[in-house]
Amino acid sequence: MEIVEIALEDLNPTAFIQRQVDEISAVVGDGLAINALSGGVDSSTVTVLGHKALGDRLLTYFVENGIMRQNERASVIATFEALGIPVQVLDARQQFFDALKGVTDPEEKREAITQTFYKEVFGRLVKESGARYLLQGTIYTDVEETVAGIKRQHNILSQLGIDTEATYGYTLVEPLIQLRKPAVRKVAHALGLPESIYNRPPFPGPALAARVIGEVTPERVETVRAATAIVEEELAYTGAFQYLAILHEDRVTGMRDGKRAFGQQIEVRCWESEDARTGSPTRLPFDVLERLAERITAIPGVVSVTYNIATKPPSTIEAV
Ligand code: XMP
């Protein structure tokens, strides 16, 4: 891997920001660039860097792909409106669910999401807007895991030898590619992003599709979305690296209203980690686990709640 990491202790955020703003300006010239803002720390940081460099020549989109968390769209738009950065919404729900229909293999699922984002959604945006550049928040860890063959991160293209200019019609600009998450947080803080963003737990590009084992349908996403909202509410106090809910494919026998219910299972994970390379489960108090079980089994169809106690490795942070 040729990309050289900038370690947290070597990072001078002010100098880094200036260098990236200059670089984006130089690369894009007087043209247009687009970027997709999910509201996570990486894409938020790139949005502010791009906006500093290009002003209204940066077209920022929130892609409504149907697999985001509760209230994500409204809160992202409100946060960036307050920063004076306009965000347009692109409804691509049908395209994503069509691409995910019948797909159960994890890597195929990731590939379906990559193609829908880069070929369908961004490809069309680029064609319609006349932009030739796509700014995105790829970070060092994304490249590392993909190149190591652990997981194909949704946003890795050129590092896999894909010529985006020839394949999709635009060039990628990746200002954060030398940083790991803690360094990105430092840059985000220096850029004046609110704490709700610079301290936000990571969330994967494939969104809730990374947390549904088996087929990703609107109904199954709805179930994991409801569980995610509960887990995020109950575990925010831990300050853990990441906490999430996973919907399993296997069903188990349960009971509801005195009758047999062949129901769904939700797995909760809560990770202690520095930079997602390794992780261990948070030692949650049992009363917290009980509250999670009580609230999550109130979701229609869910009869079982488990807590993952394995470390990464051999587990990974997400399930897909
Ligand atoms: P894993 O599951 O591989 O995750 O242990 C490591 C970190 O990366 C996040 N993640 C992703 N981020 N695109 C992303 O931008 C992806 O495809 C992706 N998959 C996993 C995950 O949430 C964790 O923080």
mmCIF file of C-alpha atoms and ligand atoms in Angstrom:
data_model
loop_
_atom_site.group_PDB
_atom_site.id
_atom_site.type_symbol
_atom_site.label_atom_id
_atom_site.label_comp_id
_atom_site.label_asym_id
_atom_site.label_seq_id
_atom_site.Cartn_x
_atom_site.Cartn_y
_atom_site.Cartn_z
ATOM 1 C CA MET A 1 0.000 0.000 0.000
ATOM 2 C CA GLU A 2 1.651 3.240 -1.148
ATOM 3 C CA ILE A 3 -0.434 5.646 0.913
ATOM 4 C CA VAL A 4 1.517 6.916 3.906
ATOM 5 C CA GLU A 5 -0.385 7.275 7.150
ATOM 6 C CA ILE A 6 -0.231 10.540 9.086
ATOM 7 C CA ALA A 7 -0.227 9.394 12.692
ATOM 8 C CA LEU A 8 -2.304 11.279 15.229
ATOM 9 C CA GLU A 9 0.760 12.588 17.056
ATOM 10 C CA ASP A 10 2.260 13.906 13.802
ATOM 11 C CA LEU A 11 -0.887 15.711 12.705
ATOM 12 C CA ASN A 12 -0.968 19.502 12.687
ATOM 13 C CA PRO A 13 -4.681 20.094 11.981
ATOM 14 C CA THR A 14 -4.300 23.718 10.815
ATOM 15 C CA ALA A 15 -1.521 22.896 8.366
ATOM 16 C CA PHE A 16 -3.372 19.769 7.208
ATOM 17 C CA ILE A 17 -6.569 21.739 6.536
ATOM 18 C CA GLN A 18 -4.683 24.388 4.545
ATOM 19 C CA ARG A 19 -2.853 21.769 2.508
ATOM 20 C CA GLN A 20 -6.051 19.893 1.660
ATOM 21 C CA VAL A 21 -7.984 23.060 0.779
ATOM 22 C CA ASP A 22 -5.143 24.118 -1.563
ATOM 23 C CA GLU A 23 -4.991 20.679 -3.082
ATOM 24 C CA ILE A 24 -8.758 20.455 -3.704
ATOM 25 C CA SER A 25 -8.664 23.941 -5.310
ATOM 26 C CA ALA A 26 -5.727 22.950 -7.505
ATOM 27 C CA VAL A 27 -7.243 19.650 -8.631
ATOM 28 C CA VAL A 28 -10.775 20.887 -9.308
ATOM 29 C CA GLY A 29 -9.600 24.188 -10.815
ATOM 30 C CA ASP A 30 -12.601 26.280 -11.803
ATOM 31 C CA GLY A 31 -14.839 23.238 -12.339
ATOM 32 C CA LEU A 32 -17.537 21.645 -10.205
ATOM 33 C CA ALA A 33 -17.272 18.817 -7.709
ATOM 34 C CA ILE A 34 -19.921 16.777 -5.982
ATOM 35 C CA ASN A 35 -19.897 14.992 -2.658
ATOM 36 C CA ALA A 36 -22.282 12.856 -0.681
ATOM 37 C CA LEU A 37 -22.787 13.779 2.933
ATOM 38 C CA SER A 38 -24.017 11.025 5.233
ATOM 39 C CA GLY A 39 -23.519 13.005 8.442
ATOM 40 C CA GLY A 40 -20.681 10.832 9.702
ATOM 41 C CA VAL A 41 -17.421 12.415 10.785
ATOM 42 C CA ASP A 42 -15.531 11.525 7.572
ATOM 43 C CA SER A 43 -18.021 12.821 5.016
ATOM 44 C CA SER A 44 -18.797 15.862 7.194
ATOM 45 C CA THR A 45 -15.109 16.759 7.348
ATOM 46 C CA VAL A 46 -14.735 16.387 3.596
ATOM 47 C CA THR A 47 -17.821 18.531 3.033
ATOM 48 C CA VAL A 48 -16.358 21.407 5.062
ATOM 49 C CA LEU A 49 -12.923 21.087 3.415
ATOM 50 C CA GLY A 50 -14.558 21.023 -0.021
ATOM 51 C CA HIS A 51 -16.796 23.952 0.813
ATOM 52 C CA LYS A 52 -13.788 25.993 2.002
ATOM 53 C CA ALA A 53 -11.959 25.214 -1.225
ATOM 54 C CA LEU A 54 -14.794 25.510 -3.734
ATOM 55 C CA GLY A 55 -17.695 27.404 -2.141
ATOM 56 C CA ASP A 56 -20.819 26.971 -4.241
ATOM 57 C CA ARG A 57 -18.879 24.965 -6.840
ATOM 58 C CA LEU A 58 -19.205 22.059 -4.423
ATOM 59 C CA LEU A 59 -22.583 20.359 -4.790
ATOM 60 C CA THR A 60 -23.360 18.439 -1.618
ATOM 61 C CA TYR A 61 -26.001 15.718 -1.589
ATOM 62 C CA PHE A 62 -27.576 13.620 1.108
ATOM 63 C CA VAL A 63 -28.415 10.364 -0.631
ATOM 64 C CA GLU A 64 -31.652 8.974 0.791
ATOM 65 C CA ASN A 65 -30.885 5.322 0.156
ATOM 66 C CA GLY A 66 -33.525 3.845 2.468
ATOM 67 C CA ILE A 67 -30.887 2.230 4.700
ATOM 68 C CA MET A 68 -29.995 5.199 6.918
ATOM 69 C CA ARG A 69 -30.873 5.572 10.581
ATOM 70 C CA GLN A 70 -33.938 7.231 12.117
ATOM 71 C CA ASN A 71 -34.057 11.040 11.620
ATOM 72 C CA GLU A 72 -30.674 10.985 9.873
ATOM 73 C CA ARG A 73 -31.766 13.092 6.929
ATOM 74 C CA ALA A 74 -33.404 15.904 8.923
ATOM 75 C CA SER A 75 -30.574 16.163 11.447
ATOM 76 C CA VAL A 76 -27.822 16.220 8.799
ATOM 77 C CA ILE A 77 -29.554 18.944 6.807
ATOM 78 C CA ALA A 78 -30.181 21.048 9.924
ATOM 79 C CA THR A 79 -26.549 20.734 11.103
ATOM 80 C CA PHE A 80 -25.108 21.837 7.771
ATOM 81 C CA GLU A 81 -27.667 24.563 7.230
ATOM 82 C CA ALA A 82 -26.432 26.032 10.527
ATOM 83 C CA LEU A 83 -22.891 25.951 9.091
ATOM 84 C CA GLY A 84 -24.057 27.765 5.945
ATOM 85 C CA ILE A 85 -23.566 24.722 3.705
ATOM 86 C CA PRO A 86 -26.562 23.856 1.533
ATOM 87 C CA VAL A 87 -27.394 20.157 1.165
ATOM 88 C CA GLN A 88 -29.637 18.710 -1.513
ATOM 89 C CA VAL A 89 -31.536 15.468 -1.017
ATOM 90 C CA LEU A 90 -31.489 12.786 -3.638
ATOM 91 C CA ASP A 91 -34.107 10.066 -3.286
ATOM 92 C CA ALA A 92 -32.505 6.806 -4.430
ATOM 93 C CA ARG A 93 -34.438 4.387 -2.218
ATOM 94 C CA GLN A 94 -35.887 2.400 -5.078
ATOM 95 C CA GLN A 95 -32.504 2.008 -6.777
ATOM 96 C CA PHE A 96 -30.846 0.672 -3.618
ATOM 97 C CA PHE A 97 -33.635 -1.752 -2.709
ATOM 98 C CA ASP A 98 -33.790 -2.998 -6.319
ATOM 99 C CA ALA A 99 -30.026 -3.625 -6.261
ATOM 100 C CA LEU A 100 -30.237 -5.443 -2.923
ATOM 101 C CA LYS A 101 -33.206 -7.629 -3.861
ATOM 102 C CA GLY A 102 -32.412 -11.298 -3.371
ATOM 103 C CA VAL A 103 -28.765 -10.629 -2.427
ATOM 104 C CA THR A 104 -27.623 -12.481 0.689
ATOM 105 C CA ASP A 105 -23.844 -12.921 0.359
ATOM 106 C CA PRO A 106 -22.043 -10.188 2.384
ATOM 107 C CA GLU A 107 -19.502 -9.236 -0.265
ATOM 108 C CA GLU A 108 -22.156 -9.272 -3.010
ATOM 109 C CA LYS A 109 -24.267 -6.996 -0.873
ATOM 110 C CA ARG A 110 -21.334 -4.592 -0.497
ATOM 111 C CA GLU A 111 -20.715 -4.739 -4.238
ATOM 112 C CA ALA A 112 -24.385 -3.969 -4.973
ATOM 113 C CA ILE A 113 -24.161 -0.884 -2.745
ATOM 114 C CA THR A 114 -20.874 0.241 -4.296
ATOM 115 C CA GLN A 115 -22.282 -0.045 -7.821
ATOM 116 C CA THR A 116 -25.501 1.740 -6.919
ATOM 117 C CA PHE A 117 -23.619 4.624 -5.314
ATOM 118 C CA TYR A 118 -20.828 5.034 -7.841
ATOM 119 C CA LYS A 119 -22.422 3.990 -11.113
ATOM 120 C CA GLU A 120 -26.101 4.811 -10.732
ATOM 121 C CA VAL A 121 -26.300 7.678 -8.254
ATOM 122 C CA PHE A 122 -23.004 9.571 -8.628
ATOM 123 C CA GLY A 123 -22.694 8.657 -12.302
ATOM 124 C CA ARG A 124 -26.049 10.293 -12.991
ATOM 125 C CA LEU A 125 -25.300 13.307 -10.779
ATOM 126 C CA VAL A 126 -22.007 13.893 -12.551
ATOM 127 C CA LYS A 127 -23.641 13.653 -15.973
ATOM 128 C CA GLU A 128 -26.467 15.995 -15.028
ATOM 129 C CA SER A 129 -24.342 18.577 -13.221
ATOM 130 C CA GLY A 130 -21.271 18.634 -15.449
ATOM 131 C CA ALA A 131 -19.013 17.957 -12.436
ATOM 132 C CA ARG A 132 -15.911 15.887 -13.081
ATOM 133 C CA TYR A 133 -14.813 15.289 -9.503
ATOM 134 C CA LEU A 134 -16.246 13.354 -6.590
ATOM 135 C CA LEU A 135 -14.957 14.274 -3.137
ATOM 136 C CA GLN A 136 -15.182 11.503 -0.584
ATOM 137 C CA GLY A 137 -14.073 10.714 2.937
ATOM 138 C CA THR A 138 -12.141 7.484 2.454
ATOM 139 C CA ILE A 139 -9.815 6.960 5.425
ATOM 140 C CA TYR A 140 -6.656 4.939 5.877
ATOM 141 C CA THR A 141 -8.381 2.062 7.710
ATOM 142 C CA ASP A 142 -10.883 1.586 4.839
ATOM 143 C CA VAL A 143 -8.028 1.050 2.395
ATOM 144 C CA GLU A 144 -6.114 -1.196 4.765
ATOM 145 C CA GLU A 145 -9.023 -3.603 5.405
ATOM 146 C CA THR A 146 -9.943 -3.800 1.738
ATOM 147 C CA VAL A 147 -6.394 -4.352 0.522
ATOM 148 C CA ALA A 148 -5.900 -6.990 3.224
ATOM 149 C CA GLY A 149 -8.997 -8.758 1.860
ATOM 150 C CA ILE A 150 -10.875 -8.615 5.160
ATOM 151 C CA LYS A 151 -13.844 -6.649 3.900
ATOM 152 C CA ARG A 152 -14.462 -4.736 0.724
ATOM 153 C CA GLN A 153 -15.221 -1.260 2.103
ATOM 154 C CA HIS A 154 -17.908 0.354 -0.033
ATOM 155 C CA ASN A 155 -15.801 3.372 -1.010
ATOM 156 C CA ILE A 156 -12.578 1.727 -2.160
ATOM 157 C CA LEU A 157 -12.124 1.920 -5.906
ATOM 158 C CA SER A 158 -8.807 3.266 -7.197
ATOM 159 C CA GLN A 159 -6.849 1.244 -4.627
ATOM 160 C CA LEU A 160 -8.381 -1.864 -6.198
ATOM 161 C CA GLY A 161 -7.161 -0.749 -9.607
ATOM 162 C CA ILE A 162 -10.508 0.715 -10.738
ATOM 163 C CA ASP A 163 -10.040 3.704 -13.040
ATOM 164 C CA THR A 164 -13.022 5.819 -11.961
ATOM 165 C CA GLU A 165 -12.578 8.248 -14.861
ATOM 166 C CA ALA A 166 -12.968 5.441 -17.401
ATOM 167 C CA THR A 167 -15.551 3.407 -15.445
ATOM 168 C CA TYR A 168 -17.797 6.087 -14.002
ATOM 169 C CA GLY A 169 -16.822 9.341 -15.719
ATOM 170 C CA TYR A 170 -15.294 11.222 -12.791
ATOM 171 C CA THR A 171 -12.132 11.489 -10.730
ATOM 172 C CA LEU A 172 -12.084 10.795 -6.995
ATOM 173 C CA VAL A 173 -10.600 13.296 -4.570
ATOM 174 C CA GLU A 174 -9.887 11.767 -1.138
ATOM 175 C CA PRO A 175 -8.461 14.350 1.275
ATOM 176 C CA LEU A 176 -8.599 12.077 4.371
ATOM 177 C CA ILE A 177 -6.941 8.997 2.932
ATOM 178 C CA GLN A 178 -3.837 9.347 5.126
ATOM 179 C CA LEU A 179 -5.768 9.583 8.398
ATOM 180 C CA ARG A 180 -7.305 7.175 10.855
ATOM 181 C CA LYS A 181 -10.481 8.006 12.758
ATOM 182 C CA PRO A 182 -8.929 9.805 15.770
ATOM 183 C CA ALA A 183 -6.989 12.086 13.414
ATOM 184 C CA VAL A 184 -10.140 12.796 11.379
ATOM 185 C CA ARG A 185 -11.903 13.792 14.604
ATOM 186 C CA LYS A 186 -9.107 16.237 15.370
ATOM 187 C CA VAL A 187 -9.418 17.835 11.919
ATOM 188 C CA ALA A 188 -13.226 17.963 12.249
ATOM 189 C CA HIS A 189 -12.878 19.732 15.588
ATOM 190 C CA ALA A 190 -10.373 22.212 14.128
ATOM 191 C CA LEU A 191 -12.799 22.928 11.276
ATOM 192 C CA GLY A 192 -15.434 24.033 13.786
ATOM 193 C CA LEU A 193 -17.823 21.126 13.326
ATOM 194 C CA PRO A 194 -20.105 20.571 16.343
ATOM 195 C CA GLU A 195 -19.226 17.912 18.902
ATOM 196 C CA SER A 196 -22.250 15.855 17.821
ATOM 197 C CA ILE A 197 -20.312 15.345 14.570
ATOM 198 C CA TYR A 198 -16.634 15.251 15.569
ATOM 199 C CA ASN A 199 -17.338 12.788 18.364
ATOM 200 C CA ARG A 200 -19.923 10.762 16.498
ATOM 201 C CA PRO A 201 -19.403 6.988 16.576
ATOM 202 C CA PRO A 202 -18.463 5.586 13.160
ATOM 203 C CA PHE A 203 -21.246 4.364 10.897
ATOM 204 C CA PRO A 204 -20.481 2.280 7.810
ATOM 205 C CA GLY A 205 -21.078 3.469 4.248
ATOM 206 C CA PRO A 206 -23.322 0.472 3.489
ATOM 207 C CA ALA A 207 -25.364 1.766 6.441
ATOM 208 C CA LEU A 208 -27.986 -0.561 7.934
ATOM 209 C CA ALA A 209 -27.391 -3.039 5.099
ATOM 210 C CA ALA A 210 -24.157 -3.892 6.942
ATOM 211 C CA ARG A 211 -26.326 -4.866 9.899
ATOM 212 C CA VAL A 212 -28.870 -7.097 8.218
ATOM 213 C CA ILE A 213 -27.767 -10.697 7.778
ATOM 214 C CA GLY A 214 -29.500 -12.159 4.745
ATOM 215 C CA GLU A 215 -31.706 -10.207 2.344
ATOM 216 C CA VAL A 216 -32.034 -6.468 2.846
ATOM 217 C CA THR A 217 -35.700 -5.571 2.386
ATOM 218 C CA PRO A 218 -37.493 -2.373 3.478
ATOM 219 C CA GLU A 219 -39.270 -4.355 6.211
ATOM 220 C CA ARG A 220 -36.087 -5.923 7.596
ATOM 221 C CA VAL A 221 -34.319 -2.540 7.518
ATOM 222 C CA GLU A 222 -37.222 -1.074 9.477
ATOM 223 C CA THR A 223 -36.679 -3.701 12.207
ATOM 224 C CA VAL A 224 -32.939 -3.083 12.511
ATOM 225 C CA ARG A 225 -33.525 0.682 12.335
ATOM 226 C CA ALA A 226 -35.838 0.533 15.348
ATOM 227 C CA ALA A 227 -33.325 -1.624 17.262
ATOM 228 C CA THR A 228 -30.466 0.720 16.306
ATOM 229 C CA ALA A 229 -32.334 3.723 17.694
ATOM 230 C CA ILE A 230 -32.799 1.902 21.018
ATOM 231 C CA VAL A 231 -29.172 0.733 21.205
ATOM 232 C CA GLU A 232 -27.836 4.207 20.402
ATOM 233 C CA GLU A 233 -30.080 5.786 23.023
ATOM 234 C CA GLU A 234 -29.264 3.274 25.761
ATOM 235 C CA LEU A 235 -25.516 2.986 25.127
ATOM 236 C CA ALA A 236 -24.529 6.586 24.341
ATOM 237 C CA TYR A 237 -23.559 6.972 28.009
ATOM 238 C CA THR A 238 -20.767 4.384 27.609
ATOM 239 C CA GLY A 239 -18.726 6.606 25.268
ATOM 240 C CA ALA A 240 -17.712 3.343 23.575
ATOM 241 C CA PHE A 241 -16.110 3.379 20.119
ATOM 242 C CA GLN A 242 -19.209 1.966 18.417
ATOM 243 C CA TYR A 243 -22.489 0.312 19.447
ATOM 244 C CA LEU A 244 -24.905 -1.315 17.089
ATOM 245 C CA ALA A 245 -27.758 -3.720 16.461
ATOM 246 C CA ILE A 246 -27.734 -6.586 13.972
ATOM 247 C CA LEU A 247 -30.731 -8.433 12.567
ATOM 248 C CA HIS A 248 -30.094 -12.156 12.194
ATOM 249 C CA GLU A 249 -31.411 -14.328 9.426
ATOM 250 C CA ASP A 250 -32.229 -17.355 11.566
ATOM 251 C CA ARG A 251 -35.515 -17.360 13.382
ATOM 252 C CA VAL A 252 -36.118 -18.884 16.775
ATOM 253 C CA THR A 253 -39.162 -20.065 18.621
ATOM 254 C CA GLY A 254 -40.554 -17.551 21.052
ATOM 255 C CA MET A 255 -43.950 -16.789 22.527
ATOM 256 C CA ARG A 256 -46.228 -13.819 22.446
ATOM 257 C CA ASP A 257 -49.638 -13.444 24.091
ATOM 258 C CA GLY A 258 -49.448 -17.065 25.210
ATOM 259 C CA LYS A 259 -48.957 -18.313 21.653
ATOM 260 C CA ARG A 260 -45.952 -19.673 19.753
ATOM 261 C CA ALA A 261 -44.144 -16.997 17.759
ATOM 262 C CA PHE A 262 -41.382 -18.027 15.350
ATOM 263 C CA GLY A 263 -39.555 -14.745 15.640
ATOM 264 C CA GLN A 264 -36.498 -12.713 14.748
ATOM 265 C CA GLN A 265 -33.251 -12.229 16.673
ATOM 266 C CA ILE A 266 -31.352 -9.026 17.297
ATOM 267 C CA GLU A 267 -27.692 -9.082 18.314
ATOM 268 C CA VAL A 268 -26.278 -6.085 20.181
ATOM 269 C CA ARG A 269 -22.594 -5.167 19.914
ATOM 270 C CA CYS A 270 -20.714 -2.510 21.869
ATOM 271 C CA TRP A 271 -17.043 -2.045 21.054
ATOM 272 C CA GLU A 272 -14.048 -0.639 22.865
ATOM 273 C CA SER A 273 -11.508 0.303 20.197
ATOM 274 C CA GLU A 274 -8.992 2.975 19.271
ATOM 275 C CA ASP A 275 -9.216 2.912 15.507
ATOM 276 C CA ALA A 276 -11.393 -0.083 14.532
ATOM 277 C CA ARG A 277 -8.411 -2.314 13.798
ATOM 278 C CA THR A 278 -9.027 -4.378 16.900
ATOM 279 C CA GLY A 279 -11.826 -4.276 19.428
ATOM 280 C CA SER A 280 -13.206 -5.794 22.577
ATOM 281 C CA PRO A 281 -16.726 -5.871 23.999
ATOM 282 C CA THR A 282 -17.670 -3.279 26.613
ATOM 283 C CA ARG A 283 -18.425 -4.846 30.002
ATOM 284 C CA LEU A 284 -22.004 -3.611 30.147
ATOM 285 C CA PRO A 285 -23.873 -3.800 33.449
ATOM 286 C CA PHE A 286 -26.541 -6.488 33.456
ATOM 287 C CA ASP A 287 -29.355 -4.013 34.135
ATOM 288 C CA VAL A 288 -28.420 -2.172 30.934
ATOM 289 C CA LEU A 289 -28.576 -5.451 29.010
ATOM 290 C CA GLU A 290 -31.959 -6.194 30.555
ATOM 291 C CA ARG A 291 -33.318 -2.809 29.532
ATOM 292 C CA LEU A 292 -32.055 -3.376 25.993
ATOM 293 C CA ALA A 293 -33.777 -6.777 25.890
ATOM 294 C CA GLU A 294 -37.028 -5.361 27.199
ATOM 295 C CA ARG A 295 -37.140 -2.499 24.706
ATOM 296 C CA ILE A 296 -35.883 -4.458 21.693
ATOM 297 C CA THR A 297 -38.336 -7.334 22.176
ATOM 298 C CA ALA A 298 -41.114 -4.720 22.009
ATOM 299 C CA ILE A 299 -40.256 -4.323 18.298
ATOM 300 C CA PRO A 300 -42.815 -6.338 16.278
ATOM 301 C CA GLY A 301 -41.513 -9.793 15.389
ATOM 302 C CA VAL A 302 -38.422 -9.756 17.653
ATOM 303 C CA VAL A 303 -38.315 -12.504 20.302
ATOM 304 C CA SER A 304 -34.599 -12.798 21.094
ATOM 305 C CA VAL A 305 -31.794 -10.378 22.019
ATOM 306 C CA THR A 306 -28.152 -11.400 22.415
ATOM 307 C CA TYR A 307 -24.952 -9.535 23.289
ATOM 308 C CA ASN A 308 -21.755 -10.261 21.344
ATOM 309 C CA ILE A 309 -18.882 -11.035 23.696
ATOM 310 C CA ALA A 310 -16.247 -11.872 21.080
ATOM 311 C CA THR A 311 -13.284 -9.646 20.295
ATOM 312 C CA LYS A 312 -12.108 -8.326 16.897
ATOM 313 C CA PRO A 313 -10.351 -10.414 15.613
ATOM 314 C CA PRO A 314 -11.782 -12.934 14.963
ATOM 315 C CA SER A 315 -15.083 -11.005 14.900
ATOM 316 C CA THR A 316 -15.324 -7.767 12.885
ATOM 317 C CA ILE A 317 -17.154 -4.658 14.060
ATOM 318 C CA GLU A 318 -20.035 -4.925 11.596
ATOM 319 C CA ALA A 319 -21.716 -8.238 10.808
ATOM 320 C CA VAL A 320 -21.659 -8.034 7.011
HETATM 321 P P1 XMP B 1 -15.250 -3.896 10.401
HETATM 322 O O1 XMP B 1 -16.683 -4.342 10.373
HETATM 323 O O2 XMP B 1 -14.523 -4.241 9.144
HETATM 324 O O3 XMP B 1 -15.311 -2.322 10.454
HETATM 325 O O4 XMP B 1 -14.519 -4.351 11.625
HETATM 326 C C1 XMP B 1 -14.229 -1.456 10.709
HETATM 327 C C2 XMP B 1 -14.788 -0.034 10.745
HETATM 328 O O5 XMP B 1 -15.188 0.385 9.450
HETATM 329 C C3 XMP B 1 -16.583 0.630 9.397
HETATM 330 N N1 XMP B 1 -17.045 0.049 8.138
HETATM 331 C C4 XMP B 1 -17.168 0.751 7.001
HETATM 332 N N2 XMP B 1 -16.975 2.053 6.750
HETATM 333 N N3 XMP B 1 -17.527 1.665 4.490
HETATM 334 C C5 XMP B 1 -17.188 2.511 5.479
HETATM 335 O O6 XMP B 1 -17.081 3.709 5.230
HETATM 336 C C6 XMP B 1 -17.719 0.351 4.654
HETATM 337 O O7 XMP B 1 -18.026 -0.378 3.722
HETATM 338 C C7 XMP B 1 -17.523 -0.126 5.995
HETATM 339 N N4 XMP B 1 -17.616 -1.354 6.541
HETATM 340 C C8 XMP B 1 -17.302 -1.229 7.857
HETATM 341 C C9 XMP B 1 -17.169 -0.030 10.630
HETATM 342 O O8 XMP B 1 -18.365 0.593 11.057
HETATM 343 C C10 XMP B 1 -16.019 0.113 11.616
HETATM 344 O O9 XMP B 1 -15.992 1.393 12.204
#
